[in-house]
Tab-separated table of C-alpha atoms in Angstrom:
chain	number	residue	atom	x	y	z
Q	222	UNK	CA	-125.467	16.074	-67.866
Q	223	UNK	CA	-126.041	16.723	-71.809
Q	224	UNK	CA	-124.922	19.794	-73.015
Q	225	UNK	CA	-126.074	21.338	-76.251
Q	226	UNK	CA	-123.139	23.949	-78.023
Q	227	UNK	CA	-124.491	26.027	-80.831
Q	228	UNK	CA	-120.742	27.110	-82.389
Q	229	UNK	CA	-118.020	25.187	-83.301
Q	230	UNK	CA	-115.454	27.870	-82.852
Q	231	UNK	CA	-113.053	28.272	-80.178
Q	232	UNK	CA	-115.654	29.677	-77.373
Q	233	UNK	CA	-117.568	25.765	-78.417
Q	234	UNK	CA	-114.827	23.352	-78.563
Q	235	UNK	CA	-113.389	25.375	-75.570
Q	236	UNK	CA	-116.479	24.792	-73.404
Q	237	UNK	CA	-117.078	21.591	-74.792
Q	238	UNK	CA	-113.381	20.083	-74.020
Q	239	UNK	CA	-113.945	20.650	-70.951
Q	240	UNK	CA	-116.960	19.994	-70.311
Q	241	UNK	CA	-116.769	16.280	-71.433
Q	242	UNK	CA	-113.058	16.119	-69.134
Q	243	UNK	CA	-115.782	17.171	-65.834
Q	244	UNK	CA	-117.976	13.556	-67.325
Q	245	UNK	CA	-120.448	15.949	-69.148
Q	246	UNK	CA	-121.621	14.535	-72.532
Q	247	UNK	CA	-121.791	17.773	-75.518
Q	248	UNK	CA	-123.342	17.212	-78.880
Q	249	UNK	CA	-122.385	21.337	-80.500
Q	250	UNK	CA	-124.757	22.706	-82.969
Q	251	UNK	CA	-123.885	23.480	-86.650
Q	252	UNK	CA	-126.015	24.819	-89.543
Q	253	UNK	CA	-124.715	21.946	-91.589
Q	254	UNK	CA	-123.107	19.069	-89.796
Q	255	UNK	CA	-122.161	17.142	-92.785
Q	256	UNK	CA	-120.041	20.235	-94.263
Q	257	UNK	CA	-118.328	21.177	-90.458
Q	258	UNK	CA	-116.663	17.795	-89.909
Q	259	UNK	CA	-114.699	17.810	-92.475
Q	260	UNK	CA	-113.653	21.538	-92.401
Q	261	UNK	CA	-110.443	21.374	-92.896
Q	262	UNK	CA	-109.500	25.726	-93.193
Q	263	UNK	CA	-107.555	26.313	-89.765
Q	264	UNK	CA	-109.750	28.196	-87.163
Q	265	UNK	CA	-108.947	31.863	-86.822
Q	266	UNK	CA	-108.523	32.349	-83.589
Q	267	UNK	CA	-106.843	28.538	-82.456
Q	268	UNK	CA	-105.318	27.699	-86.006
Q	269	UNK	CA	-107.455	24.157	-85.772
Q	270	UNK	CA	-109.447	22.960	-88.563
Q	271	UNK	CA	-112.740	21.520	-86.647
Q	272	UNK	CA	-111.570	18.113	-88.288
Q	273	UNK	CA	-108.633	18.161	-86.946
Q	274	UNK	CA	-110.505	19.333	-83.602
Q	275	UNK	CA	-113.318	16.744	-83.215
Q	276	UNK	CA	-110.342	14.068	-84.170
Q	277	UNK	CA	-108.784	15.336	-81.153
Q	278	UNK	CA	-112.325	15.110	-79.184
Q	279	UNK	CA	-113.949	11.907	-80.867
Q	280	UNK	CA	-116.941	11.736	-77.953
Q	281	UNK	CA	-118.324	15.393	-78.525
Q	282	UNK	CA	-121.206	14.745	-80.821
Q	283	UNK	CA	-121.670	16.687	-83.786
Q	284	UNK	CA	-125.209	17.409	-85.013
Q	285	UNK	CA	-127.717	20.448	-86.565
Q	286	UNK	CA	-128.634	23.824	-83.923
Q	287	UNK	CA	-132.383	21.444	-83.290
Q	288	UNK	CA	-130.373	18.280	-82.571
Q	289	UNK	CA	-128.001	20.153	-79.926
Q	290	UNK	CA	-130.694	21.940	-78.519
Q	291	UNK	CA	-133.082	18.765	-78.389
Q	292	UNK	CA	-129.641	16.641	-76.969
Q	293	UNK	CA	-128.996	19.104	-74.283
Q	294	UNK	CA	-130.390	19.288	-70.369
Q	295	UNK	CA	-128.738	22.445	-70.947
Q	296	UNK	CA	-127.776	24.532	-73.936
Q	297	UNK	CA	-125.470	27.212	-74.434
Q	298	UNK	CA	-125.355	30.035	-77.369
Q	299	UNK	CA	-121.691	30.220	-78.640
Q	300	UNK	CA	-122.105	31.344	-81.867
Q	301	UNK	CA	-120.567	34.891	-82.989
Q	302	UNK	CA	-123.028	37.988	-82.423
Q	303	UNK	CA	-123.851	37.790	-85.935
Q	304	UNK	CA	-124.289	34.074	-85.873
Q	305	UNK	CA	-126.887	33.853	-82.609
Q	306	UNK	CA	-129.947	34.720	-84.539
Q	307	UNK	CA	-129.777	32.497	-86.640
Q	308	UNK	CA	-129.522	29.739	-84.784
Q	309	UNK	CA	-131.858	30.275	-82.123
Q	310	UNK	CA	-134.204	30.281	-84.840
Q	311	UNK	CA	-133.037	27.131	-86.778
Q	312	UNK	CA	-132.999	25.275	-83.031
Q	313	UNK	CA	-137.362	26.244	-83.426
Q	314	UNK	CA	-139.334	24.844	-81.240
Q	315	UNK	CA	-136.360	22.505	-79.735
Q	316	UNK	CA	-135.306	25.198	-77.713
Q	317	UNK	CA	-138.963	25.450	-76.235
Q	318	UNK	CA	-138.067	25.181	-72.124
Q	319	UNK	CA	-135.032	24.927	-72.744
Q	320	UNK	CA	-132.489	26.864	-70.072
Q	321	UNK	CA	-130.091	28.951	-72.963
Q	322	UNK	CA	-127.084	30.126	-71.541
Q	323	UNK	CA	-126.106	33.050	-74.255
Q	324	UNK	CA	-122.616	33.790	-73.996
Q	325	UNK	CA	-122.957	36.036	-77.351
Q	326	UNK	CA	-121.481	39.105	-78.359
Q	327	UNK	CA	-122.779	41.578	-80.373
Q	328	UNK	CA	-119.035	42.170	-81.245
Q	329	UNK	CA	-118.722	45.054	-84.994
Q	330	UNK	CA	-115.608	44.780	-86.612
Q	331	UNK	CA	-116.827	46.743	-89.483
Q	332	UNK	CA	-114.732	49.824	-87.951
Q	333	UNK	CA	-111.780	47.962	-87.188
Q	334	UNK	CA	-110.039	47.482	-83.518
Q	335	UNK	CA	-111.365	47.175	-80.706
Q	336	UNK	CA	-114.799	46.117	-82.457
Q	337	UNK	CA	-117.823	48.321	-81.246
Q	338	UNK	CA	-121.271	46.757	-79.990
Q	339	UNK	CA	-123.941	46.774	-83.119
Q	340	UNK	CA	-126.892	46.467	-80.498
Q	341	UNK	CA	-126.818	49.779	-78.985
Q	342	UNK	CA	-128.083	50.937	-75.305
Q	343	UNK	CA	-131.497	50.135	-75.039
Q	344	UNK	CA	-131.554	46.685	-76.515
Q	345	UNK	CA	-129.081	43.803	-76.303
Q	346	UNK	CA	-128.219	40.374	-78.041
Q	347	UNK	CA	-129.479	39.042	-75.168
Q	348	UNK	CA	-132.977	40.597	-75.984
Q	349	UNK	CA	-133.035	39.461	-79.549
Q	350	UNK	CA	-132.308	35.931	-78.878
Q	351	UNK	CA	-135.152	36.080	-76.214
Q	352	UNK	CA	-137.699	37.332	-78.445
Q	353	UNK	CA	-136.395	34.910	-80.694
Q	354	UNK	CA	-136.978	31.683	-78.741
Q	355	UNK	CA	-139.545	33.589	-76.860
Q	356	UNK	CA	-140.222	29.850	-75.040
Q	357	UNK	CA	-136.672	29.020	-74.217
Q	358	UNK	CA	-135.531	30.671	-70.880
Q	359	UNK	CA	-133.099	32.716	-71.542
Q	360	UNK	CA	-129.516	33.107	-68.824
Q	361	UNK	CA	-126.579	35.845	-70.249
Q	362	UNK	CA	-123.452	34.942	-68.961
Q	363	UNK	CA	-119.719	34.212	-69.482
Q	364	UNK	CA	-120.023	36.859	-72.541
Q	365	UNK	CA	-117.739	38.751	-70.091
Q	366	UNK	CA	-114.445	36.665	-69.913
Q	367	UNK	CA	-112.525	34.789	-72.942
Q	368	UNK	CA	-112.600	31.084	-73.081
Q	369	UNK	CA	-110.329	30.007	-71.319
Q	370	UNK	CA	-111.568	31.350	-68.563
Q	371	UNK	CA	-115.404	30.270	-68.765
Q	372	UNK	CA	-114.606	26.718	-67.705
Q	373	UNK	CA	-111.132	27.673	-65.602
Q	374	UNK	CA	-111.995	30.391	-64.007
Q	375	UNK	CA	-109.483	29.770	-61.629
Q	376	UNK	CA	-106.423	30.127	-64.009
Q	377	UNK	CA	-107.176	34.180	-63.210
Q	378	UNK	CA	-106.533	35.560	-59.589
Q	379	UNK	CA	-107.565	31.979	-58.024
Q	380	UNK	CA	-110.760	32.393	-59.238
Q	381	UNK	CA	-111.416	36.298	-57.753
Q	382	UNK	CA	-113.242	37.702	-60.415
Q	383	UNK	CA	-117.024	38.030	-60.903
Q	384	UNK	CA	-119.507	36.896	-63.072
Q	385	UNK	CA	-123.116	37.966	-63.857
Q	386	UNK	CA	-126.431	35.937	-64.485
Q	387	UNK	CA	-129.489	37.825	-66.138
Q	388	UNK	CA	-132.958	36.974	-67.442
Q	389	UNK	CA	-136.489	36.939	-66.673
Q	390	UNK	CA	-136.994	32.896	-65.788
Q	391	UNK	CA	-135.874	33.193	-61.588
Q	392	UNK	CA	-135.566	28.944	-61.758
Q	393	UNK	CA	-132.933	29.045	-64.648
Q	394	UNK	CA	-130.886	31.300	-62.934
Q	395	UNK	CA	-130.681	29.831	-60.350
Q	396	UNK	CA	-130.204	26.524	-61.743
Q	397	UNK	CA	-126.883	28.469	-64.131
Q	398	UNK	CA	-125.585	29.927	-60.853
Q	399	UNK	CA	-125.168	26.932	-59.089
Q	400	UNK	CA	-123.773	25.415	-62.840
Q	401	UNK	CA	-121.882	27.970	-62.902
Q	402	UNK	CA	-120.265	26.940	-59.161
Q	403	UNK	CA	-120.469	23.552	-59.334
Q	404	UNK	CA	-119.510	22.842	-62.731
Q	405	UNK	CA	-117.192	24.689	-63.785
Q	406	UNK	CA	-115.873	26.889	-60.406
Q	407	UNK	CA	-117.204	30.591	-60.091
Q	408	UNK	CA	-117.147	31.440	-56.646
Q	409	UNK	CA	-118.870	35.076	-56.901
Q	410	UNK	CA	-121.702	35.140	-59.141
Q	411	UNK	CA	-124.337	38.077	-59.528
Q	412	UNK	CA	-127.778	37.958	-60.657
Q	413	UNK	CA	-127.600	41.470	-62.232
Q	414	UNK	CA	-131.568	41.400	-63.061
Q	415	UNK	CA	-134.019	40.661	-66.217
Q	416	UNK	CA	-132.818	40.080	-69.558
Q	417	UNK	CA	-132.845	43.076	-70.253
Q	418	UNK	CA	-129.236	43.791	-67.908
Q	419	UNK	CA	-128.052	42.077	-71.079
Q	420	UNK	CA	-127.147	45.555	-71.762
Q	421	UNK	CA	-125.582	45.965	-69.114
Q	422	UNK	CA	-123.337	42.957	-69.205
Q	423	UNK	CA	-122.457	43.029	-72.965
Q	424	UNK	CA	-121.696	46.937	-72.356
Q	425	UNK	CA	-118.708	45.443	-70.655
Q	426	UNK	CA	-116.636	44.291	-73.668
Q	427	UNK	CA	-116.384	47.503	-74.737
Q	428	UNK	CA	-114.039	48.160	-71.687
Q	429	UNK	CA	-112.983	43.826	-72.413
Q	430	UNK	CA	-111.756	44.643	-75.767
Q	431	UNK	CA	-109.277	48.056	-75.348
Q	432	UNK	CA	-107.897	46.474	-72.154
Q	433	UNK	CA	-107.507	43.140	-74.387
Q	434	UNK	CA	-105.220	45.414	-76.901
Q	435	UNK	CA	-103.887	47.388	-73.943
Q	436	UNK	CA	-102.829	44.019	-71.993
Q	437	UNK	CA	-101.930	41.517	-75.162
Q	438	UNK	CA	-104.048	39.096	-73.343
Q	439	UNK	CA	-107.414	37.491	-72.935
Q	440	UNK	CA	-106.480	36.567	-69.289
Q	441	UNK	CA	-108.348	39.561	-68.040
Q	442	UNK	CA	-111.697	39.861	-65.781
Q	443	UNK	CA	-113.813	42.283	-63.979
Q	444	UNK	CA	-114.392	41.840	-59.852
Q	445	UNK	CA	-117.487	43.889	-58.694
Q	446	UNK	CA	-115.690	45.009	-55.488
Q	447	UNK	CA	-118.502	45.785	-52.971
J	44	UNK	CA	-102.619	73.452	-55.832
J	45	UNK	CA	-105.026	75.636	-57.415
J	46	UNK	CA	-108.338	73.299	-58.551
J	47	UNK	CA	-111.715	74.855	-60.896
J	48	UNK	CA	-114.353	72.516	-59.927
J	49	UNK	CA	-117.314	72.994	-62.313
J	50	UNK	CA	-120.258	71.831	-60.549
J	51	UNK	CA	-122.153	72.809	-57.263
J	52	UNK	CA	-124.373	69.196	-56.626
J	53	UNK	CA	-123.242	66.356	-54.273
J	54	UNK	CA	-119.759	65.352	-56.191
J	55	UNK	CA	-118.202	69.132	-56.617
J	56	UNK	CA	-118.907	69.479	-52.948
J	57	UNK	CA	-117.338	66.017	-52.301
J	58	UNK	CA	-114.330	67.180	-54.042
J	59	UNK	CA	-113.720	70.539	-52.840
J	60	UNK	CA	-113.969	69.470	-49.206
J	61	UNK	CA	-111.152	66.446	-49.855
J	62	UNK	CA	-109.496	68.272	-51.672
J	63	UNK	CA	-109.000	71.951	-48.952
J	64	UNK	CA	-108.986	69.127	-46.029
J	65	UNK	CA	-105.704	68.336	-48.256
J	66	UNK	CA	-104.297	71.390	-48.175
J	67	UNK	CA	-105.521	72.395	-52.043
J	68	UNK	CA	-107.072	75.697	-53.275
J	69	UNK	CA	-110.737	75.134	-54.684
J	70	UNK	CA	-113.082	77.846	-56.854
J	71	UNK	CA	-116.734	76.103	-58.036
J	72	UNK	CA	-117.763	77.180	-60.884
J	73	UNK	CA	-121.463	77.718	-61.596
J	74	UNK	CA	-123.679	79.772	-63.926
J	75	UNK	CA	-124.360	82.550	-61.541
J	76	UNK	CA	-122.847	82.596	-58.890
J	77	UNK	CA	-124.758	85.478	-57.191
J	78	UNK	CA	-127.700	83.164	-57.044
J	79	UNK	CA	-126.171	79.671	-56.074
J	80	UNK	CA	-124.374	81.521	-53.456
J	81	UNK	CA	-127.597	82.090	-51.610
J	82	UNK	CA	-129.894	78.521	-53.132
J	83	UNK	CA	-132.017	77.360	-49.788
J	84	UNK	CA	-133.676	74.409	-51.260
J	85	UNK	CA	-132.252	71.115	-50.635
J	86	UNK	CA	-129.680	69.202	-52.726
J	87	UNK	CA	-131.852	66.192	-54.590
J	88	UNK	CA	-129.057	64.035	-52.933
J	89	UNK	CA	-127.280	65.078	-50.040
J	90	UNK	CA	-130.739	67.140	-48.315
J	91	UNK	CA	-128.336	69.705	-47.591
J	92	UNK	CA	-128.955	73.609	-49.404
J	93	UNK	CA	-125.832	75.370	-51.324
J	94	UNK	CA	-126.108	77.819	-48.850
J	95	UNK	CA	-125.569	75.916	-45.946
J	96	UNK	CA	-123.373	74.148	-47.573
J	97	UNK	CA	-120.917	76.818	-48.519
J	98	UNK	CA	-121.276	78.892	-44.572
J	99	UNK	CA	-120.032	75.125	-43.468
J	100	UNK	CA	-116.783	75.164	-46.017
J	101	UNK	CA	-116.136	79.272	-46.384
J	102	UNK	CA	-112.880	78.489	-47.644
J	103	UNK	CA	-114.097	77.060	-51.190
J	104	UNK	CA	-114.175	80.242	-53.524
J	105	UNK	CA	-117.441	80.343	-55.800
J	106	UNK	CA	-117.222	81.853	-59.271
J	107	UNK	CA	-118.449	81.586	-62.689
J	108	UNK	CA	-117.618	78.515	-64.782
J	109	UNK	CA	-114.931	81.134	-66.721
J	110	UNK	CA	-113.510	82.079	-63.093
J	111	UNK	CA	-113.124	78.578	-62.101
J	112	UNK	CA	-111.047	77.746	-64.895
J	113	UNK	CA	-109.104	80.383	-65.207
J	114	UNK	CA	-108.493	79.620	-61.478
J	115	UNK	CA	-107.495	76.261	-61.263
J	116	UNK	CA	-104.146	74.678	-62.693
J	117	UNK	CA	-106.347	71.449	-62.900
J	118	UNK	CA	-110.290	71.906	-63.720
J	119	UNK	CA	-112.210	69.245	-63.131
J	120	UNK	CA	-116.008	68.953	-64.853
J	121	UNK	CA	-118.477	66.986	-61.732
J	122	UNK	CA	-121.401	68.867	-63.521
J	123	UNK	CA	-124.558	66.070	-64.681
J	124	UNK	CA	-124.495	64.818	-68.064
J	125	UNK	CA	-126.839	67.464	-69.584
J	126	UNK	CA	-125.312	70.281	-67.702
J	127	UNK	CA	-121.957	69.302	-68.832
J	128	UNK	CA	-121.820	70.793	-72.314
J	129	UNK	CA	-123.435	74.330	-71.588
J	130	UNK	CA	-120.595	74.749	-68.538
J	131	UNK	CA	-117.512	74.619	-71.356
J	132	UNK	CA	-118.814	76.142	-73.323
J	133	UNK	CA	-119.613	79.046	-71.060
J	134	UNK	CA	-115.733	78.310	-69.517
J	135	UNK	CA	-114.674	79.395	-73.359
J	136	UNK	CA	-111.601	80.399	-73.913
J	137	UNK	CA	-110.322	80.036	-70.212
J	138	UNK	CA	-110.204	76.289	-70.422
J	139	UNK	CA	-107.552	77.157	-73.528
J	140	UNK	CA	-104.390	75.034	-72.565
J	141	UNK	CA	-105.898	73.546	-69.350
J	142	UNK	CA	-106.315	69.899	-68.110
J	143	UNK	CA	-110.233	68.931	-67.802
J	144	UNK	CA	-110.537	65.693	-65.718
J	145	UNK	CA	-114.076	65.245	-67.158
J	146	UNK	CA	-116.026	62.815	-64.135
J	147	UNK	CA	-119.505	63.414	-65.483
J	148	UNK	CA	-121.780	60.594	-67.617
J	149	UNK	CA	-123.900	61.500	-70.234
J	150	UNK	CA	-126.948	59.673	-67.810
J	151	UNK	CA	-130.644	59.427	-68.868
J	152	UNK	CA	-132.995	59.012	-66.636
J	153	UNK	CA	-135.952	59.805	-68.655
J	154	UNK	CA	-136.887	56.273	-68.530
J	155	UNK	CA	-136.486	55.762	-64.696
J	156	UNK	CA	-134.673	53.277	-62.826
J	157	UNK	CA	-131.867	52.077	-63.746
J	158	UNK	CA	-130.805	55.027	-66.066
J	159	UNK	CA	-129.735	54.671	-69.650
J	160	UNK	CA	-127.093	56.453	-71.600
J	161	UNK	CA	-127.736	59.785	-73.726
J	162	UNK	CA	-124.694	58.990	-75.755
J	163	UNK	CA	-124.112	56.498	-77.427
J	164	UNK	CA	-121.443	53.280	-78.382
J	165	UNK	CA	-120.286	55.451	-81.185
J	166	UNK	CA	-119.671	58.366	-79.180
J	167	UNK	CA	-119.317	59.381	-75.432
J	168	UNK	CA	-119.328	62.706	-73.415
J	169	UNK	CA	-115.981	62.836	-72.819
J	170	UNK	CA	-115.531	62.832	-76.555
J	171	UNK	CA	-118.051	65.446	-77.253
J	172	UNK	CA	-116.656	67.661	-74.489
J	173	UNK	CA	-113.318	67.703	-76.595
J	174	UNK	CA	-114.546	68.822	-78.813
J	175	UNK	CA	-116.661	71.202	-77.186
J	176	UNK	CA	-113.130	72.766	-75.832
J	177	UNK	CA	-110.367	71.862	-78.947
J	178	UNK	CA	-107.773	73.614	-76.488
J	179	UNK	CA	-108.342	72.401	-72.906
J	180	UNK	CA	-106.654	68.503	-72.306
J	181	UNK	CA	-109.292	66.342	-71.435
J	182	UNK	CA	-108.728	63.375	-69.421
J	183	UNK	CA	-112.227	60.990	-68.227
J	184	UNK	CA	-111.582	60.215	-65.354
J	185	UNK	CA	-113.421	59.435	-61.723
J	186	UNK	CA	-116.490	58.644	-63.865
J	187	UNK	CA	-117.243	55.013	-62.572
J	188	UNK	CA	-117.698	55.877	-58.724
J	189	UNK	CA	-119.567	57.662	-56.628
J	190	UNK	CA	-118.836	60.917	-55.492
J	191	UNK	CA	-117.477	59.770	-51.610
J	192	UNK	CA	-115.146	57.482	-53.397
J	193	UNK	CA	-113.402	59.392	-55.766
J	194	UNK	CA	-111.262	60.946	-52.932
J	195	UNK	CA	-111.449	58.256	-50.778
J	196	UNK	CA	-110.913	54.863	-52.526
J	197	UNK	CA	-109.279	53.901	-49.896
J	198	UNK	CA	-112.681	53.457	-47.992
J	199	UNK	CA	-113.680	50.474	-50.292
J	200	UNK	CA	-111.700	47.191	-50.727
J	201	UNK	CA	-108.041	49.200	-49.056
J	202	UNK	CA	-108.578	50.753	-52.479
J	203	UNK	CA	-108.187	47.810	-53.910
J	204	UNK	CA	-109.858	48.615	-57.707
J	205	UNK	CA	-109.667	50.179	-60.562
J	206	UNK	CA	-109.558	53.726	-61.839
J	207	UNK	CA	-109.011	54.803	-65.460
J	208	UNK	CA	-107.845	57.670	-67.645
J	209	UNK	CA	-108.710	57.946	-71.120
J	210	UNK	CA	-107.605	61.209	-73.209
J	211	UNK	CA	-105.835	62.523	-76.260
J	212	UNK	CA	-102.879	63.780	-74.579
J	213	UNK	CA	-100.361	61.826	-73.017
J	214	UNK	CA	-98.783	64.333	-70.716
J	215	UNK	CA	-102.249	65.227	-69.038
J	216	UNK	CA	-102.792	61.595	-68.149
J	217	UNK	CA	-99.145	61.303	-66.498
J	218	UNK	CA	-100.504	64.632	-64.425
J	219	UNK	CA	-103.641	63.197	-63.976
J	220	UNK	CA	-102.398	59.912	-62.919
J	221	UNK	CA	-100.092	61.224	-60.644
J	222	UNK	CA	-102.975	63.375	-59.161
J	223	UNK	CA	-104.897	60.612	-58.764
J	224	UNK	CA	-101.849	58.373	-56.970
J	225	UNK	CA	-100.594	61.165	-55.162
J	226	UNK	CA	-103.193	63.794	-53.745
J	227	UNK	CA	-106.159	61.414	-53.490
J	228	UNK	CA	-104.674	57.983	-53.091
J	229	UNK	CA	-105.508	55.869	-55.912
J	230	UNK	CA	-103.307	52.789	-56.956
J	231	UNK	CA	-104.496	50.886	-59.505
J	232	UNK	CA	-104.690	53.755	-62.454
J	233	UNK	CA	-104.967	52.272	-66.328
J	234	UNK	CA	-104.638	54.722	-69.291
J	235	UNK	CA	-107.244	52.663	-71.110
J	236	UNK	CA	-106.466	54.867	-74.707
J	237	UNK	CA	-107.620	58.300	-76.521
J	238	UNK	CA	-110.735	60.269	-74.989
J	239	UNK	CA	-112.859	57.871	-77.908
J	240	UNK	CA	-112.082	55.342	-74.418
J	241	UNK	CA	-114.635	57.441	-72.400
J	242	UNK	CA	-117.145	55.290	-75.174
J	243	UNK	CA	-115.965	51.981	-72.833
J	244	UNK	CA	-115.448	53.880	-68.998
J	245	UNK	CA	-118.868	55.496	-69.448
J	246	UNK	CA	-120.478	52.377	-70.783
J	247	UNK	CA	-119.555	51.046	-67.314
J	248	UNK	CA	-122.669	52.885	-65.843
J	249	UNK	CA	-124.617	50.477	-67.117
J	250	UNK	CA	-123.556	47.849	-65.157
J	251	UNK	CA	-123.093	50.291	-62.133
J	252	UNK	CA	-125.803	51.797	-61.850
J	253	UNK	CA	-127.529	48.104	-61.654
J	254	UNK	CA	-124.863	47.151	-59.162
J	255	UNK	CA	-125.844	50.216	-57.456
J	256	UNK	CA	-129.856	49.459	-57.249
J	257	UNK	CA	-129.037	45.778	-56.562
J	258	UNK	CA	-126.603	45.835	-53.062
J	259	UNK	CA	-128.401	49.760	-52.554
J	260	UNK	CA	-125.415	51.452	-51.744
J	261	UNK	CA	-123.259	53.290	-53.825
J	262	UNK	CA	-119.559	51.886	-52.169
J	263	UNK	CA	-118.641	49.730	-54.891
J	264	UNK	CA	-116.064	49.726	-57.650
J	265	UNK	CA	-114.791	47.733	-60.452
J	266	UNK	CA	-111.365	45.890	-60.227
J	267	UNK	CA	-109.976	45.383	-63.312
J	268	UNK	CA	-107.853	41.675	-62.592
J	269	UNK	CA	-105.081	40.307	-64.738
């Protein structure tokens, strides 16, 4: 499948490498592809510059947000929370009709660690993105775990933990659930509701961030026991 | 042990019955004990009036909030979210030095189901209660599951799910963790931080409420997989 991914940070890199390894064609979307391609400063999380990373992953394409949206049969938003609406707006009509898996979280680091959320309890980043791209079929998912687990859930507890999908388009959620299961290996996927249920899954970042600080490892996940 | 419980609704009833069965002495605290004792209207969740319930549980004492706080070697707040601060204020100095397990959630049903939260992301009911009773040793816990699971976690998945404690008093958290383990049967208790971590555990009610609506059963819990 052709997959477009917004964002060239850790999440975009980990996901694209994993998806290419599974035989998919990936284009990363960024604001200014020429500038990004030669970026030499180390990534804040991995320490690897984008120039070095892209040299090591030559099959991953790089384009604008609109290019990546047009390229993808499936599009994923892996930007930072603050970068999400600008990315979606830049992609514009290239997102019309596309399934957009929104992975971003509205993390607010302005008060230090652990982060808070800059979108409150009565709205969510997922809803803001759906409103900004009303013809896209937004499915909030994969935002409740760290990048290494997104494409490899079995790396933790043999995959015995839960993933959520939230969105207003039922067939998009079905497609994403199948993608999560067949391409990424998720076995327990719960359809938690419409896009407004992003309020619930984004709020999981509050306990997630505290547990990350406590354990000193991002290899943690929530399982819904029922 | 002598245990005081604020609130005569479903949570207070389930907890007091379970604790009495385990050999503890329990006093329920309410605003007006004489009025509560003869209440004939059915409980909104269980359908049983308090008068009928108390007749079936004659060893459970009933007093004011201050009486229950004074009675308890351990005090539990099992009022509704909106009833919590009035209860704590009514208890007054009787809470000084006491460990207060705060089980309540700031649920906002004003917009229908699922509920939202009336305390936001940058504050929590747990913190409000600690501020209202600065000499009490508040430990937020047991608020992430339904009443039947609080005192009987093994009723779901043989107890293989997670409970949190949050609070500023380390020795109070140690006492509560031991109580949860030895008296109620919780095996996985995570100390998630100071009382401000109540923001994280209260926000779990957002996904909890949606999952409750989805499954049609309150027998659900979160397990932190790590």
